[in-house]
Amino acid sequence: MPKIILHHYPESPFAEKIRLLLGYKHANYQAVTIPVIMPKPDLMPLTGGYRRTPVMQLGADIYCDTALIARVIDELLPDGTIYPPGNEATVAATARWTDSVFFRTCISVAFQPRALAESPLFQDQAAAEAFLRDRAELAGGASLTLPPETALPLFHNHLGNLDRQLAGSAFLFGNQPTEADFSSYHCCWFVHRNAALAGEFDHYPNVRQWMSVMREFGHGELETISGEAALDAAAAVSPRVAEGQSLEALDGLRPGERVEVMPTDYGFDPVRGVLMQSSVEHLSLLREDPRVGTVAVHFPRVGYQVTRAADKG
Ligand SMILES: N[C@@H](CCC(=O)N[C@@H](CS)C(=O)NCC(=O)O)C(=O)O
C-alpha cells in the first residue's frame, strides 16, 4: 500500500482540515509543500489541471477535494470514524455547508483590511498583489469574498450557534468528532490564527474549548518530501482503479468515454481523461502524463460537474 502524500501549504485552511484529520487518525504520511499561487509545476502532472489545495496522493491515485480526501482517509484508517452511523445526512450536510458558506464568511472576515497586516499571506506588497491577482483568476469573474459588513454578522451568528451547541457535548455530534468538526475547525482556525482577529472569539468559551481539544489532535507524523519525489512515486506504480463502473442512467456517461471534470464553484480548470468509475459519491478518471505515466484522478460528486470532453485527445 503506497504511503499517503499530502500536497499542501501551511496557510491553507482546507489543508488544515486534512492535516488535523491525519493527526486525529495518528497517521504517518509524507507531504509536499506546494506554491500558494499558480504556477504549481509539480502538481499539474498529477492532477491534470486541478489546482486547489490540498490534494492527496496514494501512488498513482490522486484525490481532489477534502470531501473525498476525508472519506478516503477514514476508509484507510477506520478507527474512530468521522462518519458515525445514524448521523449520515446531518454530518454530510453540515460539512458541505460549512466548507462553502461558512468558509466564504471566514475568509471574508480574515481578509478584511484591518486583518491583512497580520496575515502571513500579505507580508510584502508584491506577494499581496500576486496573491490577489491569482485569487481573482481562481474566482473566474465572481468574488470569493463578501464585504466585511456582510460577513461579520454571519460569522458571529454561526459562532453563537456553535457555542450553544458545544455547551452540551464535546463535539458537534456527540462525544467523537465527525467531518463537520474538522470542517468547522479549519474555518475558525483561519480567523483565530490572525492576531488582529483572535478577540472575535472572546464571547464563545465553548468554541474556544472545542478548538483547543481539536488542536491537540496535531498533524500526525509527517515527513516533508520534494515535489520531484512525489512525481517519482506516481511514476513507479499503476493506479488502483479496478473495473469500470458507472451510473449511466443518471448522467448518460459510460466508462471508457473521454470526459472532463471541474468544480462548480471556483477554480474552473477542467481535468480531462477517460471515465473509469462514477457513482453518486465519486468520479474517477484515468489520464496519461509524460512525467508520471497513467494516473487516476478522483473527485467527489458533490461540487463537481462531468461532461463529455470537447477534445478527441
Ligand atoms: N472544496 C475544496 C476547496 C479547496 C480550496 O478552496 N482550497 C483553497 C486553499 S484553502 C485553494 O485551493 N486556494 C487556491 C490554491 O491553493 O491554489 C476542498 O474541500 O478541497
CSV table of C-alpha atoms and ligand atoms in Angstrom, one decimal:
chain,number,residue,atom,x,y,z
A,1,MET,CA,0.0,0.0,0.0
A,2,PRO,CA,1.6,3.3,-1.0
A,3,LYS,CA,2.1,6.0,1.6
A,4,ILE,CA,-0.3,9.0,1.8
A,5,ILE,CA,1.3,12.1,0.3
A,6,LEU,CA,-0.4,15.3,1.1
A,7,HIS,CA,0.2,18.3,-1.3
A,8,HIS,CA,-0.4,21.4,0.8
A,9,TYR,CA,0.9,24.7,2.1
A,10,PRO,CA,0.9,25.8,5.8
A,11,GLU,CA,-1.6,28.7,5.4
A,12,SER,CA,-4.3,26.7,3.6
A,13,PRO,CA,-7.4,26.2,5.8
A,14,PHE,CA,-8.7,23.2,3.8
A,15,ALA,CA,-5.2,21.7,4.1
A,16,GLU,CA,-5.5,22.3,7.9
A,17,LYS,CA,-8.8,20.3,7.9
A,18,ILE,CA,-6.9,17.3,6.4
A,19,ARG,CA,-3.7,17.7,8.5
A,20,LEU,CA,-5.8,17.7,11.6
A,21,LEU,CA,-7.7,14.6,10.5
A,22,LEU,CA,-4.4,12.9,9.8
A,23,GLY,CA,-3.4,13.9,13.4
A,24,TYR,CA,-6.6,12.5,14.8
A,25,LYS,CA,-6.0,9.3,12.9
A,26,HIS,CA,-2.4,9.0,14.1
A,27,ALA,CA,-1.3,8.8,10.5
A,28,ASN,CA,2.2,8.5,9.3
A,29,TYR,CA,2.5,10.3,5.9
A,30,GLN,CA,4.5,12.3,3.6
A,31,ALA,CA,3.8,15.9,2.5
A,32,VAL,CA,4.9,18.2,-0.4
A,33,THR,CA,4.8,21.9,0.2
A,34,ILE,CA,3.2,23.4,-3.0
A,35,PRO,CA,3.0,27.1,-4.0
A,36,VAL,CA,0.2,29.2,-2.7
A,37,ILE,CA,-0.5,30.6,-6.2
A,38,MET,CA,-0.1,29.3,-9.7
A,39,PRO,CA,2.0,28.0,-11.3
A,40,LYS,CA,2.2,24.7,-9.5
A,41,PRO,CA,4.6,22.7,-11.8
A,42,ASP,CA,5.0,19.6,-9.6
A,43,LEU,CA,1.2,19.3,-9.0
A,44,MET,CA,-0.1,19.6,-12.6
A,45,PRO,CA,1.4,16.3,-13.9
A,46,LEU,CA,-0.6,14.6,-11.1
A,47,THR,CA,-4.0,16.3,-11.3
A,48,GLY,CA,-4.0,17.3,-15.0
A,49,GLY,CA,-5.2,20.9,-14.2
A,50,TYR,CA,-6.9,20.8,-10.8
A,51,ARG,CA,-5.1,23.5,-8.8
A,52,ARG,CA,-6.9,23.7,-5.5
A,53,THR,CA,-5.4,22.8,-2.1
A,54,PRO,CA,-5.0,20.2,-0.7
A,55,VAL,CA,-4.6,17.2,-3.0
A,56,MET,CA,-3.8,13.7,-1.7
A,57,GLN,CA,-1.8,11.2,-3.5
A,58,LEU,CA,-1.6,7.4,-2.9
A,59,GLY,CA,1.0,6.2,-5.5
A,60,ALA,CA,-0.7,6.9,-8.9
A,61,ASP,CA,-4.1,7.7,-7.4
A,62,ILE,CA,-4.8,11.4,-6.9
A,63,TYR,CA,-7.6,12.6,-4.7
A,64,CYS,CA,-9.1,16.1,-5.2
A,65,ASP,CA,-11.2,18.0,-2.7
A,66,THR,CA,-11.3,17.4,1.1
A,67,ALA,CA,-14.8,16.0,0.9
A,68,LEU,CA,-13.3,12.9,-0.8
A,69,ILE,CA,-9.9,13.1,0.8
A,70,ALA,CA,-11.5,12.9,4.3
A,71,ARG,CA,-13.6,9.8,3.2
A,72,VAL,CA,-10.6,8.0,1.8
A,73,ILE,CA,-8.5,8.7,4.9
A,74,ASP,CA,-11.4,7.4,7.0
A,75,GLU,CA,-11.6,4.2,5.0
A,76,LEU,CA,-7.8,3.7,5.2
A,77,LEU,CA,-7.8,4.4,9.0
A,78,PRO,CA,-11.3,3.4,10.1
A,79,ASP,CA,-10.6,3.6,13.9
A,80,GLY,CA,-12.7,6.5,15.3
A,81,THR,CA,-14.7,7.0,12.2
A,82,ILE,CA,-15.7,10.6,11.4
A,83,TYR,CA,-18.9,9.3,9.7
A,84,PRO,CA,-20.8,7.8,12.6
A,85,PRO,CA,-23.8,5.7,11.7
A,86,GLY,CA,-27.1,7.5,12.5
A,87,ASN,CA,-25.9,11.0,11.5
A,88,GLU,CA,-25.0,10.5,7.9
A,89,ALA,CA,-27.3,13.2,6.4
A,90,THR,CA,-26.7,15.8,9.1
A,91,VAL,CA,-22.9,15.4,9.2
A,92,ALA,CA,-22.6,15.5,5.4
A,93,ALA,CA,-24.9,18.5,5.0
A,94,THR,CA,-23.2,20.4,7.8
A,95,ALA,CA,-19.8,19.7,6.4
A,96,ARG,CA,-20.8,20.8,2.9
A,97,TRP,CA,-22.5,24.0,4.2
A,98,THR,CA,-19.5,24.8,6.4
A,99,ASP,CA,-16.9,24.2,3.7
A,100,SER,CA,-18.8,26.5,1.3
A,101,VAL,CA,-20.9,29.2,3.1
A,102,PHE,CA,-19.1,29.4,6.4
A,103,PHE,CA,-15.7,29.1,4.7
A,104,ARG,CA,-16.5,32.1,2.5
A,105,THR,CA,-17.7,34.0,5.5
A,106,CYS,CA,-14.5,33.2,7.4
A,107,ILE,CA,-12.1,34.2,4.5
A,108,SER,CA,-14.1,37.4,4.2
A,109,VAL,CA,-13.5,38.1,7.9
A,110,ALA,CA,-9.8,37.1,7.7
A,111,PHE,CA,-9.2,39.3,4.5
A,112,GLN,CA,-10.9,42.4,5.8
A,113,PRO,CA,-8.5,45.4,5.6
A,114,ARG,CA,-7.7,45.6,9.4
A,115,ALA,CA,-6.6,42.0,9.4
A,116,LEU,CA,-4.4,41.9,6.4
A,117,ALA,CA,-1.3,43.4,8.1
A,118,GLU,CA,-1.2,40.3,10.4
A,119,SER,CA,-1.8,37.8,7.6
A,120,PRO,CA,1.2,35.6,6.7
A,121,LEU,CA,0.0,35.8,3.1
A,122,PHE,CA,0.3,39.6,2.9
A,123,GLN,CA,3.8,40.2,4.2
A,124,ASP,CA,5.1,42.2,1.3
A,125,GLN,CA,3.4,44.3,-1.4
A,126,ALA,CA,4.5,42.2,-4.4
A,127,ALA,CA,3.3,39.0,-2.7
A,128,ALA,CA,0.0,40.6,-1.8
A,129,GLU,CA,-0.6,41.8,-5.3
A,130,ALA,CA,0.3,38.4,-6.9
A,131,PHE,CA,-2.0,36.7,-4.4
A,132,LEU,CA,-5.0,38.9,-5.1
A,133,ARG,CA,-4.4,38.5,-8.9
A,134,ASP,CA,-4.2,34.7,-8.6
A,135,ARG,CA,-7.4,34.5,-6.4
A,136,ALA,CA,-9.3,36.7,-8.9
A,137,GLU,CA,-8.4,34.2,-11.6
A,138,LEU,CA,-9.5,31.3,-9.3
A,139,ALA,CA,-12.8,33.0,-8.8
A,140,GLY,CA,-13.4,33.1,-12.6
A,141,GLY,CA,-15.0,36.6,-12.7
A,142,ALA,CA,-17.0,36.3,-9.4
A,143,SER,CA,-15.8,37.2,-6.0
A,144,LEU,CA,-14.7,34.7,-3.4
A,145,THR,CA,-15.3,37.1,-0.5
A,146,LEU,CA,-18.2,39.1,0.9
A,147,PRO,CA,-17.8,42.7,2.2
A,148,PRO,CA,-16.8,42.6,5.9
A,149,GLU,CA,-20.0,44.3,7.0
A,150,THR,CA,-22.0,41.4,5.4
A,151,ALA,CA,-19.5,38.7,6.6
A,152,LEU,CA,-19.1,39.7,10.2
A,153,PRO,CA,-22.7,39.3,11.3
A,154,LEU,CA,-22.9,35.9,9.6
A,155,PHE,CA,-19.7,34.9,11.3
A,156,HIS,CA,-21.0,35.8,14.7
A,157,ASN,CA,-24.4,34.3,14.0
A,158,HIS,CA,-22.8,30.9,13.4
A,159,LEU,CA,-20.2,31.2,16.2
A,160,GLY,CA,-23.1,31.8,18.6
A,161,ASN,CA,-24.8,28.7,17.3
A,162,LEU,CA,-21.7,26.6,17.6
A,163,ASP,CA,-21.1,27.9,21.1
A,164,ARG,CA,-24.6,27.0,22.2
A,165,GLN,CA,-24.4,23.6,20.6
A,166,LEU,CA,-21.0,22.8,22.1
A,167,ALA,CA,-22.2,23.7,25.6
A,168,GLY,CA,-23.9,20.2,25.6
A,169,SER,CA,-21.3,18.0,24.0
A,170,ALA,CA,-17.6,17.8,23.4
A,171,PHE,CA,-18.0,17.7,19.6
A,172,LEU,CA,-20.8,18.9,17.3
A,173,PHE,CA,-22.5,15.5,17.1
A,174,GLY,CA,-21.6,14.0,20.5
A,175,ASN,CA,-18.5,12.6,22.1
A,176,GLN,CA,-16.4,11.9,19.0
A,177,PRO,CA,-15.5,14.3,16.2
A,178,THR,CA,-17.2,14.0,12.8
A,179,GLU,CA,-16.3,15.5,9.4
A,180,ALA,CA,-18.4,18.5,10.5
A,181,ASP,CA,-16.0,19.3,13.4
A,182,PHE,CA,-13.0,19.2,11.0
A,183,SER,CA,-14.8,21.5,8.5
A,184,SER,CA,-15.9,23.9,11.3
A,185,TYR,CA,-12.4,23.9,12.9
A,186,HIS,CA,-10.4,24.9,9.8
A,187,CYS,CA,-12.7,27.8,9.1
A,188,CYS,CA,-12.4,29.0,12.8
A,189,TRP,CA,-8.6,28.3,12.7
A,190,PHE,CA,-8.1,30.6,9.7
A,191,VAL,CA,-9.7,33.6,11.6
A,192,HIS,CA,-8.3,32.8,15.0
A,193,ARG,CA,-4.7,32.5,14.0
A,194,ASN,CA,-4.7,36.1,12.8
A,195,ALA,CA,-3.6,38.2,15.8
A,196,ALA,CA,-5.9,41.0,14.9
A,197,LEU,CA,-8.9,38.7,15.0
A,198,ALA,CA,-8.4,36.3,17.9
A,199,GLY,CA,-10.5,38.6,20.0
A,200,GLU,CA,-13.5,37.8,17.8
A,201,PHE,CA,-13.7,34.5,19.8
A,202,ASP,CA,-13.9,36.2,23.2
A,203,HIS,CA,-17.6,35.6,23.8
A,204,TYR,CA,-17.5,32.0,22.8
A,205,PRO,CA,-15.9,30.0,25.6
A,206,ASN,CA,-17.3,26.6,24.3
A,207,VAL,CA,-15.9,27.2,20.8
A,208,ARG,CA,-12.5,28.1,22.3
A,209,GLN,CA,-12.5,25.0,24.5
A,210,TRP,CA,-13.5,22.8,21.5
A,211,MET,CA,-10.8,24.4,19.3
A,212,SER,CA,-8.2,23.6,21.9
A,213,VAL,CA,-9.3,20.0,22.0
A,214,MET,CA,-9.3,19.8,18.2
A,215,ARG,CA,-5.8,21.5,18.0
A,216,GLU,CA,-4.5,18.8,20.3
A,217,PHE,CA,-5.0,16.2,17.6
A,218,GLY,CA,-1.9,17.6,16.0
A,219,HIS,CA,-0.8,16.9,12.4
A,220,GLY,CA,0.3,13.2,12.8
A,221,GLU,CA,3.8,12.0,11.9
A,222,LEU,CA,4.7,13.8,8.7
A,223,GLU,CA,7.8,13.7,6.6
A,224,THR,CA,8.3,16.5,4.0
A,225,ILE,CA,9.4,15.3,0.6
A,226,SER,CA,10.1,17.1,-2.6
A,227,GLY,CA,7.7,17.5,-5.5
A,228,GLU,CA,10.0,15.5,-7.7
A,229,ALA,CA,10.0,12.6,-5.2
A,230,ALA,CA,6.1,12.6,-5.2
A,231,LEU,CA,6.2,12.6,-9.1
A,232,ASP,CA,8.6,9.6,-8.9
A,233,ALA,CA,6.3,7.8,-6.5
A,234,ALA,CA,3.4,8.2,-9.0
A,235,ALA,CA,5.5,7.2,-12.0
A,236,ALA,CA,6.7,4.0,-10.2
A,237,VAL,CA,3.2,2.4,-9.8
A,238,SER,CA,-0.1,1.9,-11.5
A,239,PRO,CA,-3.4,3.4,-10.3
A,240,ARG,CA,-5.6,1.2,-8.0
A,241,VAL,CA,-8.8,1.8,-10.1
A,242,ALA,CA,-10.3,-1.5,-10.6
A,243,GLU,CA,-13.2,-2.2,-13.0
A,244,GLY,CA,-15.1,0.4,-14.9
A,245,GLN,CA,-18.3,1.0,-13.2
A,246,SER,CA,-20.9,3.7,-13.8
A,247,LEU,CA,-24.4,5.0,-13.2
A,248,GLU,CA,-25.1,5.6,-16.9
A,249,ALA,CA,-28.8,6.0,-16.2
A,250,LEU,CA,-28.0,9.1,-14.1
A,251,ASP,CA,-25.5,11.0,-16.1
A,252,GLY,CA,-25.5,9.4,-19.6
A,253,LEU,CA,-21.8,8.7,-19.4
A,254,ARG,CA,-20.1,5.3,-19.7
A,255,PRO,CA,-16.7,4.0,-18.5
A,256,GLY,CA,-14.2,4.4,-21.4
A,257,GLU,CA,-15.7,7.7,-22.6
A,258,ARG,CA,-13.4,10.8,-22.7
A,259,VAL,CA,-14.8,13.3,-20.2
A,260,GLU,CA,-13.9,16.5,-18.4
A,261,VAL,CA,-14.5,17.2,-14.7
A,262,MET,CA,-14.3,20.6,-12.9
A,263,PRO,CA,-15.6,22.3,-9.8
A,264,THR,CA,-19.0,24.1,-9.9
A,265,ASP,CA,-18.0,26.9,-7.5
A,266,TYR,CA,-14.4,28.2,-8.3
A,267,GLY,CA,-11.2,27.0,-9.9
A,268,PHE,CA,-12.8,26.2,-13.2
A,269,ASP,CA,-9.9,24.2,-14.7
A,270,PRO,CA,-11.2,21.1,-16.4
A,271,VAL,CA,-9.4,17.8,-15.9
A,272,ARG,CA,-9.7,15.6,-19.0
A,273,GLY,CA,-9.4,11.9,-19.1
A,274,VAL,CA,-11.2,8.6,-19.6
A,275,LEU,CA,-14.0,7.9,-17.2
A,276,MET,CA,-13.3,4.8,-15.1
A,277,GLN,CA,-15.7,4.9,-12.3
A,278,SER,CA,-18.7,7.0,-11.4
A,279,SER,CA,-21.1,6.7,-8.6
A,280,VAL,CA,-23.3,9.1,-6.7
A,281,GLU,CA,-20.3,9.6,-4.4
A,282,HIS,CA,-17.4,9.9,-6.7
A,283,LEU,CA,-15.9,10.1,-10.2
A,284,SER,CA,-12.6,8.6,-11.3
A,285,LEU,CA,-10.7,9.4,-14.5
A,286,LEU,CA,-7.6,7.9,-16.0
A,287,ARG,CA,-5.2,10.2,-17.7
A,288,GLU,CA,-1.8,9.9,-19.3
A,289,ASP,CA,1.0,12.3,-18.4
A,290,PRO,CA,4.5,12.4,-19.9
A,291,ARG,CA,6.2,12.8,-16.5
A,292,VAL,CA,4.2,10.3,-14.4
A,293,GLY,CA,2.5,7.9,-16.9
A,294,THR,CA,-1.0,6.7,-16.2
A,295,VAL,CA,-2.7,8.3,-13.1
A,296,ALA,CA,-6.2,8.1,-11.8
A,297,VAL,CA,-7.7,11.4,-10.7
A,298,HIS,CA,-10.6,11.1,-8.2
A,299,PHE,CA,-13.3,13.7,-7.4
A,300,PRO,CA,-16.3,13.8,-5.1
A,301,ARG,CA,-19.7,14.2,-6.9
A,302,VAL,CA,-20.8,17.0,-4.7
A,303,GLY,CA,-19.4,20.3,-6.1
A,304,TYR,CA,-18.2,18.9,-9.4
A,305,GLN,CA,-19.6,18.6,-12.9
A,306,VAL,CA,-18.8,16.0,-15.5
A,307,THR,CA,-19.3,16.3,-19.2
A,308,ARG,CA,-18.2,14.5,-22.4
A,309,ALA,CA,-14.8,16.0,-23.3
A,310,ALA,CA,-14.8,18.5,-26.2
A,311,ASP,CA,-11.4,17.3,-27.4
A,312,LYS,CA,-10.8,14.0,-29.1
A,313,GLY,CA,-7.4,13.5,-27.3
B,1,LIG,N1,-13.9,22.2,-1.9
B,1,LIG,C1,-12.5,22.3,-1.9
B,1,LIG,C2,-12.0,23.7,-1.6
B,1,LIG,C3,-10.4,23.8,-1.6
B,1,LIG,C4,-10.0,25.3,-1.5
B,1,LIG,O1,-10.7,26.2,-1.8
B,1,LIG,N2,-8.7,25.4,-1.2
B,1,LIG,C5,-8.1,26.8,-1.2
B,1,LIG,C6,-7.0,26.9,-0.2
B,1,LIG,S1,-7.6,26.7,1.4
B,1,LIG,C7,-7.5,26.9,-2.6
B,1,LIG,O2,-7.5,26.0,-3.4
B,1,LIG,N3,-6.9,28.1,-2.9
B,1,LIG,C8,-6.3,28.3,-4.2
B,1,LIG,C9,-5.0,27.5,-4.2
B,1,LIG,O3,-4.5,27.0,-3.2
B,1,LIG,O4,-4.4,27.4,-5.3
B,1,LIG,C10,-12.0,21.3,-0.9
B,1,LIG,O5,-12.7,20.9,0.0
B,1,LIG,O6,-10.8,20.8,-1.0
